[in-house]
Amino acid sequence: MAALAGTGTGTEGLFFWGTGTTGLAYYYWLNEMYMDIRIPLPINSNPGMVFPPRRFKTVHDVAHFAARLLDGIMSHKEMLDSGELPLERAASREKNQPLCMAQYYRLLGSCRRPGVDQDSQYLPSRERLNDEDRHVVVICRNQMYCVVLQASDRGKLSASEIASQILYVLSDAPCLPGKPAPVGLLTAEPRSRWARDREMLQLDERNQRNLELIETAQVVLCLDEPLAGNFNARGFTGATPTVHRAGDRDETNMAHEMIHGGGSEYNSGNRWFDKTMQLIICTDGTWGLCYEHSCSEGIAVVQLLEKIYKNIEEHPDEDNGLPQHHLPPPERLEWHVGQPLQLRFTQASQSVDKCIDDLDFYVYRYQSYGKSFIKSCQVSPDVYIQLALQLAYYKLYGHLVATYESASTRRFLHGRVDCIRAASTEALEWAKAMCQGEGANVPLESDREDEEESRKVKFSIYSKDHLRELFRCAVARQTEVMVKNILGNGIDIPLLGLREASVEVTGEMHELFKDEAYNISQCFLLSTSQVACSTDSFMGYGPVTPRGYGCSYNPQPEQIVFCVSAFYSCEDTSASRYAKSLQDSLDIMRDLLQN
Ligand code: COA
């Protein structure tokens, strides 16, 4: 099928946003995936991304690095405004088709807004795009500052000038008397609750202005304190040790910081979870990003930050001069909150801490091989990893479950993602055969099969040739489903369109969508996503159901980085057990294929 639209610079998508020319189907999807969801953003919706940690010797290093990042953001913004962002094209499968660029134009200066029944998005308008005044909000120890990076009367700040502003924040925030109101914590609350709190905040005009400054900021920059060692990986002692460390902190610990901030005692109040891009820099050198997902998929965010990061790495000494102190200090945002909101801070602290205590997260680097080996087996790395995820699940539970994998649909105007479903009959047949004889974790054949049959399965050993044949069938099926999805022939998005259209036309849900099978198919106990990075970075997120797993993966030539998540409150799941099962699965898949 031909792509419906490559959007040139993609700006038309931005300018017509919300005026009706964007397909209705996009809003069906946006509301279903994000705007209608009422649970808190951290863990449940906002992914966190960890970059290789920096080595800061002094506070000047922190300020300088922050300034370079912000300077990179400003340069990118200039490129967007001048329409010079290159149009991307598909690299494989009907190669060279143009890709919709609209997501890239929504990353900077945008924000999600809570609503009591439904959230909305603040997106920069045409007027704002041409506006010369540009600012960011910097948060340090829960204190917020507006740092103007470009003004019509004084032009764009140099990196040294930005560094001086950051230094001011770093020295001012710890010295202020009293405890600041942790307003940012409210953004970590369930959406309807936060919407009501926001209404209360807005009763004061000065708070209204603060909210506007945050929402219109290009990005939010969070200057953090390190988390304690109790956020390090737990369990699975056989795992490859963490590659990056910051003091005692491992990569799991760093991922916690990016996803939720570590709780009210650490940095969860040092956030604005509604903001599309929150850059996070910790004094111990850990750094990364937390991003609000409704505006864009991870790929656009990763590409932007990696571009800036690589430029810093390639030109480490650029604009490394002494900070300039001739500028007026940045304005601190003062909040005016009465007793009811003070009480809400206490409640919000408790609820965010409870959610964080429940997050079972594990960053797992599988280092025995990566996509080079997989390619040498003539298999698509993405397909191979998806089958490894299926096998790992089967090994633990003896059955497969509805699995979500995001497939980019950017070949279509405003395309975001459809769902590649990996739990196929072929994958099940192969996983069963791979596990036969294992016993321990896998129950014998299901109750439905007769005893004699299950005994047969238990005692017969499949030949490697047979297992390879089953694997080839599973690969063929998975490849077909993947390609169909990225070319616009997926199942989930069209079904969603039919469901919503049927409600609009008839006033009620068609019975197909009330069927139990449909409900089961929508409960993604395994929610996965490839987030490929060209630097040694990774992105992770929480499960999408209380009994489920989240699992992102970053396939690199010689290793695969997984971020596995589950909830401690579910007795049946464990991130480290799943990681261990992944290791076993990937090992036996190599043994099966390497000769
Ligand atoms: N034999 C050998 N090599 C193969 C192969 C085969 N049978 N099939 C594919 N390859 C190669 C490809 O040519 C490609 O090579 P490259 O590294 O030189 O580019 C590489 O293996 C990777 O291809 P593959 O694993 O098939 O997948 P992909 O990179 O095309 O990605 C999706 C597949 C579905 C992940 C991708 O299309 C997509 O939709 N990504 C977006 C996901 C997303 O939105 N994530 C963020 C959510 S927040």
XYZ file of C-alpha atoms in Angstrom, residues 40 46 244 355:
4
model
C -0.884 9.005 37.187
C 5.875 8.688 31.019
C 27.527 2.411 34.056
C 3.281 3.945 43.640
